[in-house]
Amino acid sequence: MPSVKAQSSDGEIPEADVEVAKQPVTIKTMVEDLRMDDAGGNDLVPLPNVNAAILKQVIPRCTHHKDDPPPPEDDENKEKRTDCVSVWDQELLKVGQGTLFELILAANYLDMKGLLDVTCKTVANRIKGKTPEELPKTFNIKNDFTEEEEARVRKENQWCGEK
Amino acid sequence: GGAGSGSGSAGAGGRLPSRVLELVFSYLELSELRSCALVCKHWYRCLHGDENSEVWRSLCARSLAEEALRTDILCNLPSYKAKVRAFQHAFSTNDCSRNVYIKKNGFTLHRNPIAQSTDGARTKIGFSEGRHAWEVWWEGPLGTVAVIGIATKRAPMQCQGYVALLGSDDQSWGWNLVDNNLLHNGEVNGSFPQCNNAPKYQIGERIRVILDMEDKTLAFERGYEFLGVAFRGLPKACLYPAVSAVYGNTEVTLVYLGKPLDG
């Protein structure tokens, strides 16, 4: 089975079966454009935006889901549920916020719809139930509003509050 | 390096691309989005920067009844976000006479044909500051008394007989579209607008109400014509858009528009 080597931002070269590696659309495009499937397994697919630690988590997920049917076309008005994350993915996503965000960025860069959906659902689940004060701490985000700006945003958005 | 550790790179959440944040937001309810807007400026801009983004489009589709979206009731609202906001400010099912109900579309009140009763409703949200505009119109006959205006939470929303309920005490202010009288504290405050031969109200005609809680005034517009200030010296209280009606099976629609567009 032909394999593809991807070179991460920090120089490491995780290897993967070419069929598995083609799941991320970015890689699939690169592989096909450069006709890497036919060649010997010595060409490197450069991924400067993804570091090795993240790539090592993304590749097993691609392997696990390699025979999944393609996700159905989004039904525009279907209720967006956050509770249908597979058990396997839940395990993968038991990571800290920083790693979760890195996975999201990788999924976005590699154009992997399945992984992007599931990581975003996970973030949404972590947002639910938290107060505005808890959220910046939970996600390690600096709240850069001045007191005045924050008061104005609160006032403007009062209509969004509890029904 | 070091991204394998639990906390990972600090600040990554603050620099998620808008496209990705929108996907996260599309899984959240309105009250949760309110919390997200307060996290940081980037999250705020991502949520409120585009009033027609996928986040607002899908929230609008999920929150508003098809009956409202299919008709032209909301035609004067320019964005999905404005439509969601209008629904949050619509007539309240829990704050109206027992003789009226709010129709499936969420914006129109229907008055049951109960004899000898005047019936009204307040909206879900009242205002104690800022400037606010909404449009209101009758979709059925007015009868002898059809009043639009504002009320505090304490004003009664039902009474015996066919009277100008809105404006009947010091808790409400109203304009009777049938005889053009302004009403407050049980008294007629003059005729409105103050001109000769003011045109009669036509069913379906949208009247714009402008409440200015900074100036403490209530004014009305018809078509694109400003008719004038009807009431001054409003109190420093929480005031709700309200209506009162007497005609059996008549219907009244109210749509919140947001800040008035004028200066």
CSV table of C-alpha atoms in Angstrom, one decimal:
chain,number,residue,atom,x,y,z
A,1,MET,CA,0.0,0.0,0.0
A,2,PRO,CA,1.7,3.2,-1.1
A,3,SER,CA,2.4,5.7,1.7
A,4,VAL,CA,2.8,9.4,1.9
A,5,LYS,CA,5.0,11.3,4.2
A,6,ALA,CA,3.8,14.6,5.6
A,7,GLN,CA,6.3,17.1,7.0
A,8,SER,CA,5.0,19.0,9.9
A,9,SER,CA,5.9,22.6,10.8
A,10,ASP,CA,8.6,21.4,13.3
A,11,GLY,CA,10.2,19.1,10.8
A,12,GLU,CA,8.9,15.7,11.9
A,13,ILE,CA,7.7,13.2,9.2
A,14,PRO,CA,4.7,11.0,10.3
A,15,GLU,CA,3.9,8.4,7.7
A,16,ALA,CA,0.5,7.3,6.6
A,17,ASP,CA,-1.2,5.1,4.0
A,18,VAL,CA,-2.0,7.3,1.0
A,19,GLU,CA,-5.7,6.4,1.2
A,20,VAL,CA,-5.8,7.5,4.8
A,21,ALA,CA,-3.7,10.6,4.2
A,22,LYS,CA,-6.1,11.7,1.4
A,23,GLN,CA,-9.0,12.3,3.8
A,24,PRO,CA,-7.8,15.8,4.6
A,25,VAL,CA,-8.9,17.6,1.5
A,26,THR,CA,-5.8,19.8,1.5
A,27,ILE,CA,-3.5,16.8,1.4
A,28,LYS,CA,-5.7,15.0,-1.1
A,29,THR,CA,-5.4,18.0,-3.4
A,30,MET,CA,-1.6,18.2,-3.0
A,31,VAL,CA,-1.2,14.5,-3.5
A,32,GLU,CA,-3.3,14.4,-6.7
A,33,ASP,CA,-1.9,17.6,-8.1
A,34,LEU,CA,1.7,16.3,-7.7
A,35,ARG,CA,0.7,12.8,-8.7
A,36,MET,CA,2.2,11.4,-5.6
A,37,ASP,CA,0.0,8.3,-5.5
A,38,ASP,CA,1.9,6.8,-8.4
A,39,ALA,CA,5.4,7.7,-7.3
A,40,GLY,CA,7.5,5.9,-4.8
A,41,GLY,CA,7.0,6.9,-1.2
A,42,ASN,CA,9.8,9.5,-1.0
A,43,ASP,CA,8.0,12.7,-1.7
A,44,LEU,CA,7.1,14.9,1.3
A,45,VAL,CA,3.8,16.8,1.6
A,46,PRO,CA,4.8,20.0,3.5
A,47,LEU,CA,2.3,21.1,6.2
A,48,PRO,CA,3.9,24.2,7.6
A,49,ASN,CA,0.8,25.1,9.6
A,50,VAL,CA,0.5,21.9,11.5
A,51,ASN,CA,2.9,20.7,14.2
A,52,ALA,CA,3.9,17.1,14.7
A,53,ALA,CA,2.0,16.6,18.0
A,54,ILE,CA,-1.3,17.6,16.4
A,55,LEU,CA,-0.6,15.6,13.2
A,56,LYS,CA,0.0,12.5,15.3
A,57,GLN,CA,-3.6,12.9,16.6
A,58,VAL,CA,-5.1,13.8,13.3
A,59,ILE,CA,-3.7,10.8,11.4
A,60,PRO,CA,-5.1,8.1,13.7
A,61,ARG,CA,-8.5,9.8,13.5
A,62,CYS,CA,-8.3,9.6,9.7
A,63,THR,CA,-7.5,5.9,9.9
A,64,HIS,CA,-10.4,5.3,12.3
A,65,HIS,CA,-12.9,7.1,10.1
A,66,LYS,CA,-11.4,6.0,6.7
A,67,ASP,CA,-14.4,4.0,5.7
A,68,ASP,CA,-17.0,6.4,7.0
A,69,PRO,CA,-19.6,7.4,4.4
A,70,PRO,CA,-19.3,11.1,3.4
A,71,PRO,CA,-21.3,13.3,5.8
A,72,PRO,CA,-24.8,14.1,4.4
A,73,GLU,CA,-25.3,17.6,2.9
A,74,ASP,CA,-26.2,20.0,5.6
A,75,ASP,CA,-29.9,20.3,6.0
A,76,GLU,CA,-30.1,24.1,6.4
A,77,ASN,CA,-32.9,24.2,8.9
A,78,LYS,CA,-32.2,21.0,10.8
A,79,GLU,CA,-31.6,21.5,14.5
A,80,LYS,CA,-27.9,21.7,15.2
A,81,ARG,CA,-27.3,19.1,17.8
A,82,THR,CA,-24.1,18.8,19.9
A,83,ASP,CA,-24.8,15.4,21.5
A,84,CYS,CA,-24.0,13.2,18.5
A,85,VAL,CA,-20.2,12.9,18.8
A,86,SER,CA,-19.0,9.3,18.5
A,87,VAL,CA,-17.5,7.7,21.6
A,88,TRP,CA,-14.2,7.3,19.8
A,89,ASP,CA,-14.1,11.0,18.9
A,90,GLN,CA,-15.1,11.9,22.5
A,91,GLU,CA,-12.0,10.0,23.7
A,92,LEU,CA,-9.8,11.8,21.2
A,93,LEU,CA,-11.2,15.1,22.2
A,94,LYS,CA,-10.6,14.7,26.0
A,95,VAL,CA,-7.8,17.2,25.7
A,96,GLY,CA,-7.1,20.6,27.1
A,97,GLN,CA,-8.5,23.8,25.5
A,98,GLY,CA,-5.2,24.6,23.8
A,99,THR,CA,-4.9,21.3,22.1
A,100,LEU,CA,-8.5,21.4,21.1
A,101,PHE,CA,-8.0,24.7,19.4
A,102,GLU,CA,-4.9,23.4,17.7
A,103,LEU,CA,-7.0,20.5,16.4
A,104,ILE,CA,-9.6,23.0,15.1
A,105,LEU,CA,-6.9,25.0,13.3
A,106,ALA,CA,-5.4,21.9,11.8
A,107,ALA,CA,-8.8,20.6,10.7
A,108,ASN,CA,-9.6,24.0,9.2
A,109,TYR,CA,-6.3,24.2,7.4
A,110,LEU,CA,-6.5,20.6,6.2
A,111,ASP,CA,-10.1,21.1,5.1
A,112,MET,CA,-11.4,18.1,7.1
A,113,LYS,CA,-15.1,18.8,7.5
A,114,GLY,CA,-15.8,15.8,9.8
A,115,LEU,CA,-13.0,16.7,12.3
A,116,LEU,CA,-13.9,20.4,12.1
A,117,ASP,CA,-17.6,19.7,12.9
A,118,VAL,CA,-16.8,17.5,15.8
A,119,THR,CA,-14.2,19.8,17.4
A,120,CYS,CA,-16.4,22.8,17.0
A,121,LYS,CA,-19.3,20.9,18.6
A,122,THR,CA,-17.0,20.0,21.5
A,123,VAL,CA,-16.1,23.7,22.0
A,124,ALA,CA,-19.8,24.6,21.8
A,125,ASN,CA,-20.5,22.0,24.5
A,126,ARG,CA,-17.8,23.6,26.7
A,127,ILE,CA,-19.4,27.0,26.2
A,128,LYS,CA,-22.9,25.8,27.3
A,129,GLY,CA,-23.7,26.6,30.9
A,130,LYS,CA,-20.9,29.0,31.5
A,131,THR,CA,-21.3,32.6,32.5
A,132,PRO,CA,-19.6,35.4,30.6
A,133,GLU,CA,-17.1,35.7,33.4
A,134,GLU,CA,-16.1,32.0,33.3
A,135,LEU,CA,-15.7,31.8,29.5
A,136,PRO,CA,-12.4,33.7,29.0
A,137,LYS,CA,-10.8,31.7,31.9
A,138,THR,CA,-12.1,28.4,30.5
A,139,PHE,CA,-10.6,29.1,27.1
A,140,ASN,CA,-7.5,31.0,28.3
A,141,ILE,CA,-8.6,34.0,26.2
A,142,LYS,CA,-7.7,37.5,27.2
A,143,ASN,CA,-10.8,39.7,27.7
A,144,ASP,CA,-9.6,42.9,25.9
A,145,PHE,CA,-12.8,45.0,26.5
A,146,THR,CA,-12.5,48.1,28.5
A,147,GLU,CA,-15.0,48.4,31.3
A,148,GLU,CA,-17.0,50.9,29.3
A,149,GLU,CA,-17.0,48.8,26.2
A,150,GLU,CA,-18.1,45.8,28.2
A,151,ALA,CA,-21.0,47.7,29.8
A,152,ARG,CA,-22.1,48.9,26.4
A,153,VAL,CA,-22.0,45.4,24.9
A,154,ARG,CA,-24.0,44.1,27.9
A,155,LYS,CA,-26.7,46.8,27.5
A,156,GLU,CA,-26.9,46.3,23.7
A,157,ASN,CA,-27.4,42.6,24.1
A,158,GLN,CA,-29.8,42.5,26.9
A,159,TRP,CA,-32.5,41.3,24.5
A,160,CYS,CA,-30.6,38.0,24.0
A,161,GLY,CA,-30.9,37.2,27.6
A,162,GLU,CA,-32.9,34.4,29.4
A,163,LYS,CA,-36.3,34.1,27.9
B,1,GLY,CA,6.7,23.0,20.4
B,2,GLY,CA,4.9,22.1,23.6
B,3,ALA,CA,1.5,21.9,22.0
B,4,GLY,CA,1.1,18.4,23.3
B,5,SER,CA,0.6,19.6,26.9
B,6,GLY,CA,-2.8,20.0,28.5
B,7,SER,CA,-3.1,23.8,28.4
B,8,GLY,CA,-1.4,24.1,25.0
B,9,SER,CA,-0.7,27.5,23.4
B,10,ALA,CA,-2.3,30.3,25.3
B,11,GLY,CA,-4.5,32.6,23.3
B,12,ALA,CA,-5.3,30.1,20.5
B,13,GLY,CA,-9.0,30.6,21.3
B,14,GLY,CA,-8.7,34.3,20.8
B,15,ARG,CA,-7.4,33.8,17.3
B,16,LEU,CA,-9.7,31.2,15.8
B,17,PRO,CA,-10.6,32.2,12.3
B,18,SER,CA,-14.1,33.8,11.9
B,19,ARG,CA,-15.3,30.9,9.7
B,20,VAL,CA,-14.5,28.5,12.5
B,21,LEU,CA,-16.0,30.6,15.3
B,22,GLU,CA,-19.2,30.9,13.3
B,23,LEU,CA,-19.4,27.1,13.1
B,24,VAL,CA,-19.0,27.0,16.9
B,25,PHE,CA,-21.7,29.7,17.4
B,26,SER,CA,-24.1,27.9,15.1
B,27,TYR,CA,-24.5,25.2,17.8
B,28,LEU,CA,-25.5,27.7,20.5
B,29,GLU,CA,-28.7,29.3,21.7
B,30,LEU,CA,-29.3,33.0,21.8
B,31,SER,CA,-28.6,33.4,25.5
B,32,GLU,CA,-25.3,31.5,25.1
B,33,LEU,CA,-24.3,33.8,22.2
B,34,ARG,CA,-24.9,36.7,24.6
B,35,SER,CA,-22.1,35.3,26.8
B,36,CYS,CA,-19.8,34.7,23.9
B,37,ALA,CA,-20.1,38.3,22.8
B,38,LEU,CA,-18.5,39.3,26.1
B,39,VAL,CA,-15.5,37.0,25.9
B,40,CYS,CA,-13.2,39.3,23.8
B,41,LYS,CA,-13.5,41.8,20.9
B,42,HIS,CA,-12.7,39.1,18.3
B,43,TRP,CA,-15.6,36.9,19.4
B,44,TYR,CA,-17.8,40.0,19.6
B,45,ARG,CA,-17.0,41.1,16.1
B,46,CYS,CA,-17.4,37.5,14.7
B,47,LEU,CA,-20.9,37.3,16.2
B,48,HIS,CA,-22.2,40.9,15.6
B,49,GLY,CA,-20.1,42.0,12.6
B,50,ASP,CA,-22.4,40.4,10.0
B,51,GLU,CA,-26.1,40.6,10.8
B,52,ASN,CA,-26.8,38.2,8.0
B,53,SER,CA,-24.1,35.6,8.8
B,54,GLU,CA,-24.8,31.9,8.9
B,55,VAL,CA,-25.1,32.1,12.7
B,56,TRP,CA,-28.0,34.6,12.5
B,57,ARG,CA,-29.6,32.9,9.5
B,58,SER,CA,-29.8,29.5,11.2
B,59,LEU,CA,-30.9,31.0,14.5
B,60,CYS,CA,-33.6,32.9,12.7
B,61,ALA,CA,-34.8,29.7,10.9
B,62,ARG,CA,-34.8,27.8,14.2
B,63,SER,CA,-36.5,30.5,16.4
B,64,LEU,CA,-39.1,32.1,14.2
B,65,ALA,CA,-42.2,30.4,12.9
B,66,GLU,CA,-42.4,29.6,9.3
B,67,GLU,CA,-45.7,31.5,9.3
B,68,ALA,CA,-43.7,34.7,10.1
B,69,LEU,CA,-40.9,34.1,7.7
B,70,ARG,CA,-43.2,33.2,4.8
B,71,THR,CA,-45.2,36.4,4.9
B,72,ASP,CA,-44.2,40.1,4.5
B,73,ILE,CA,-44.8,40.9,8.2
B,74,LEU,CA,-41.0,41.3,8.7
B,75,CYS,CA,-40.3,43.0,5.4
B,76,ASN,CA,-39.0,46.2,7.1
B,77,LEU,CA,-36.3,44.2,9.0
B,78,PRO,CA,-33.1,44.2,7.0
B,79,SER,CA,-31.3,41.3,8.5
B,80,TYR,CA,-31.7,37.9,10.1
B,81,LYS,CA,-30.4,39.3,13.4
B,82,ALA,CA,-33.0,42.0,13.3
B,83,LYS,CA,-35.7,39.4,12.8
B,84,VAL,CA,-34.4,37.3,15.8
B,85,ARG,CA,-34.4,40.5,17.9
B,86,ALA,CA,-37.9,41.5,16.8
B,87,PHE,CA,-39.2,38.1,17.9
B,88,GLN,CA,-37.6,38.6,21.3
B,89,HIS,CA,-39.5,41.9,21.5
B,90,ALA,CA,-42.9,40.6,20.3
B,91,PHE,CA,-46.2,40.4,22.1
B,92,SER,CA,-46.0,38.3,25.2
B,93,THR,CA,-48.2,35.2,25.6
B,94,ASN,CA,-47.8,35.6,29.3
B,95,ASP,CA,-48.7,39.2,29.6
B,96,CYS,CA,-52.0,39.7,27.8
B,97,SER,CA,-55.7,39.6,28.4
B,98,ARG,CA,-57.1,36.1,28.7
B,99,ASN,CA,-59.4,37.0,25.8
B,100,VAL,CA,-56.5,37.3,23.3
B,101,TYR,CA,-54.0,34.9,22.1
B,102,ILE,CA,-50.8,35.3,20.1
B,103,LYS,CA,-51.0,33.6,16.7
B,104,LYS,CA,-48.6,30.9,15.5
B,105,ASN,CA,-46.5,33.5,13.7
B,106,GLY,CA,-45.4,34.9,17.0
B,107,PHE,CA,-46.1,38.5,16.1
B,108,THR,CA,-49.9,38.9,15.7
B,109,LEU,CA,-52.5,39.1,18.5
B,110,HIS,CA,-56.0,37.8,17.9
B,111,ARG,CA,-58.9,39.0,20.1
B,112,ASN,CA,-61.6,36.5,20.7
B,113,PRO,CA,-65.2,37.6,20.2
B,114,ILE,CA,-65.9,38.2,23.9
B,115,ALA,CA,-68.8,40.6,24.6
B,116,GLN,CA,-68.3,43.6,26.8
B,117,SER,CA,-64.6,43.3,27.2
B,118,THR,CA,-61.6,45.4,26.3
B,119,ASP,CA,-58.4,43.5,25.9
B,120,GLY,CA,-54.8,44.3,25.5
B,121,ALA,CA,-51.3,42.9,25.5
B,122,ARG,CA,-47.7,44.0,26.3
B,123,THR,CA,-44.6,42.9,24.6
B,124,LYS,CA,-42.0,40.6,26.2
B,125,ILE,CA,-39.4,43.4,26.7
B,126,GLY,CA,-39.9,46.9,28.2
B,127,PHE,CA,-37.5,49.9,28.1
B,128,SER,CA,-36.1,52.2,30.7
B,129,GLU,CA,-33.4,53.7,28.5
B,130,GLY,CA,-32.4,54.3,24.9
B,131,ARG,CA,-34.5,55.0,21.8
B,132,HIS,CA,-36.8,52.4,20.3
B,133,ALA,CA,-39.0,52.1,17.3
B,134,TRP,CA,-41.6,49.5,16.4
B,135,GLU,CA,-44.4,49.3,13.9
B,136,VAL,CA,-48.0,48.2,14.7
B,137,TRP,CA,-51.1,47.7,12.6
B,138,TRP,CA,-54.6,46.4,12.7
B,139,GLU,CA,-55.3,43.5,10.3
B,140,GLY,CA,-59.0,43.5,11.1
B,141,PRO,CA,-61.8,46.0,11.9
B,142,LEU,CA,-61.0,48.6,14.6
B,143,GLY,CA,-64.4,48.9,16.1
B,144,THR,CA,-64.9,52.0,18.2
B,145,VAL,CA,-61.7,51.9,20.2
B,146,ALA,CA,-58.3,50.7,18.9
B,147,VAL,CA,-55.4,52.1,20.9
B,148,ILE,CA,-51.7,51.9,20.4
B,149,GLY,CA,-49.1,53.1,22.9
B,150,ILE,CA,-47.1,52.1,25.9
B,151,ALA,CA,-47.8,50.8,29.4
B,152,THR,CA,-45.9,50.1,32.6
B,153,LYS,CA,-46.0,46.5,33.9
B,154,ARG,CA,-48.8,47.5,36.3
B,155,ALA,CA,-51.3,48.7,33.7
B,156,PRO,CA,-54.3,46.3,33.5
B,157,MET,CA,-54.6,44.4,30.2
B,158,GLN,CA,-58.3,43.7,30.5
B,159,CYS,CA,-61.4,45.4,31.6
B,160,GLN,CA,-65.2,45.4,31.3
B,161,GLY,CA,-67.0,47.2,28.5
B,162,TYR,CA,-65.6,48.8,25.4
B,163,VAL,CA,-63.3,51.5,26.5
B,164,ALA,CA,-59.9,53.0,25.8
B,165,LEU,CA,-58.1,50.6,28.2
B,166,LEU,CA,-54.7,51.9,27.1
B,167,GLY,CA,-54.5,55.4,28.6
B,168,SER,CA,-57.2,54.7,31.2
B,169,ASP,CA,-54.9,55.4,34.1
B,170,ASP,CA,-51.5,56.9,34.9
B,171,GLN,CA,-49.8,53.6,34.0
B,172,SER,CA,-50.4,53.8,30.2
B,173,TRP,CA,-50.4,56.3,27.3
B,174,GLY,CA,-52.3,55.7,24.1
B,175,TRP,CA,-53.5,57.0,20.7
B,176,ASN,CA,-57.0,55.8,19.7
B,177,LEU,CA,-56.7,55.3,15.9
B,178,VAL,CA,-60.5,55.5,15.6
B,179,ASP,CA,-61.1,59.1,16.8
B,180,ASN,CA,-57.5,60.3,16.9
B,181,ASN,CA,-57.6,61.1,20.6
B,182,LEU,CA,-54.6,60.9,22.8
B,183,LEU,CA,-55.3,59.3,26.2
B,184,HIS,CA,-53.6,59.2,29.5
B,185,ASN,CA,-54.8,59.0,33.1
B,186,GLY,CA,-58.4,58.5,31.9
B,187,GLU,CA,-58.4,61.8,30.1
B,188,VAL,CA,-58.3,63.0,26.5
B,189,ASN,CA,-55.0,64.8,26.0
B,190,GLY,CA,-56.0,66.4,22.7
B,191,SER,CA,-56.3,65.2,19.2
B,192,PHE,CA,-53.4,63.8,17.2
B,193,PRO,CA,-51.9,64.7,14.8
B,194,GLN,CA,-52.6,68.3,15.4
B,195,CYS,CA,-53.8,69.3,12.0
B,196,ASN,CA,-57.2,69.7,10.2
B,197,ASN,CA,-58.6,66.8,8.4
B,198,ALA,CA,-56.1,64.2,9.6
B,199,PRO,CA,-56.7,61.1,7.5
B,200,LYS,CA,-58.6,58.1,8.9
B,201,TYR,CA,-56.7,55.0,9.7
B,202,GLN,CA,-56.8,52.3,7.0
B,203,ILE,CA,-56.7,48.6,8.0
B,204,GLY,CA,-53.3,47.3,7.3
B,205,GLU,CA,-51.6,50.7,7.5
B,206,ARG,CA,-48.4,50.4,9.5
B,207,ILE,CA,-47.9,53.1,12.1
B,208,ARG,CA,-44.4,53.5,13.5
B,209,VAL,CA,-44.1,54.3,17.3
B,210,ILE,CA,-41.0,56.0,18.6
B,211,LEU,CA,-40.2,55.9,22.2
B,212,ASP,CA,-37.3,58.0,23.4
B,213,MET,CA,-36.4,57.2,27.0
B,214,GLU,CA,-33.6,59.8,27.0
B,215,ASP,CA,-36.0,62.7,26.1
B,216,LYS,CA,-39.0,60.9,27.8
B,217,THR,CA,-41.2,61.3,24.7
B,218,LEU,CA,-43.5,59.2,22.6
B,219,ALA,CA,-44.0,60.0,18.9
B,220,PHE,CA,-45.7,58.5,15.9
B,221,GLU,CA,-45.0,58.2,12.2
B,222,ARG,CA,-47.2,57.3,9.3
B,223,GLY,CA,-45.9,56.3,5.9
B,224,TYR,CA,-42.5,58.1,6.2
B,225,GLU,CA,-44.1,61.2,7.7
B,226,PHE,CA,-43.3,62.2,11.2
B,227,LEU,CA,-46.6,63.1,12.8
B,228,GLY,CA,-45.1,64.7,15.9
B,229,VAL,CA,-44.5,64.1,19.6
B,230,ALA,CA,-47.7,62.8,21.3
B,231,PHE,CA,-46.6,62.6,24.9
B,232,ARG,CA,-43.8,64.3,26.9
B,233,GLY,CA,-42.5,63.9,30.4
B,234,LEU,CA,-42.8,60.1,30.5
B,235,PRO,CA,-41.7,58.7,33.8
B,236,LYS,CA,-38.4,57.0,34.6
B,237,ALA,CA,-40.1,53.6,34.6
B,238,CYS,CA,-39.9,50.5,32.4
B,239,LEU,CA,-42.3,51.1,29.6
B,240,TYR,CA,-43.7,48.3,27.3
B,241,PRO,CA,-45.1,48.6,23.8
B,242,ALA,CA,-48.8,47.8,24.2
B,243,VAL,CA,-52.2,47.8,22.4
B,244,SER,CA,-55.8,47.5,23.4
B,245,ALA,CA,-58.7,46.3,21.3
B,246,VAL,CA,-62.5,45.7,21.4
B,247,TYR,CA,-63.6,44.2,18.1
B,248,GLY,CA,-64.3,40.5,18.0
B,249,ASN,CA,-61.8,38.4,16.0
B,250,THR,CA,-59.8,41.4,15.1
B,251,GLU,CA,-56.0,41.0,14.8
B,252,VAL,CA,-53.1,43.4,15.6
B,253,THR,CA,-49.5,42.9,14.6
B,254,LEU,CA,-46.5,44.5,16.3
B,255,VAL,CA,-42.9,44.3,15.0
B,256,TYR,CA,-39.9,45.8,16.9
B,257,LEU,CA,-37.5,47.6,14.6
B,258,GLY,CA,-34.7,48.7,16.9
B,259,LYS,CA,-33.2,52.2,17.1
B,260,PRO,CA,-35.0,54.9,15.1
B,261,LEU,CA,-33.1,55.7,12.0
B,262,ASP,CA,-33.3,59.5,12.3
B,263,GLY,CA,-30.9,61.7,14.2
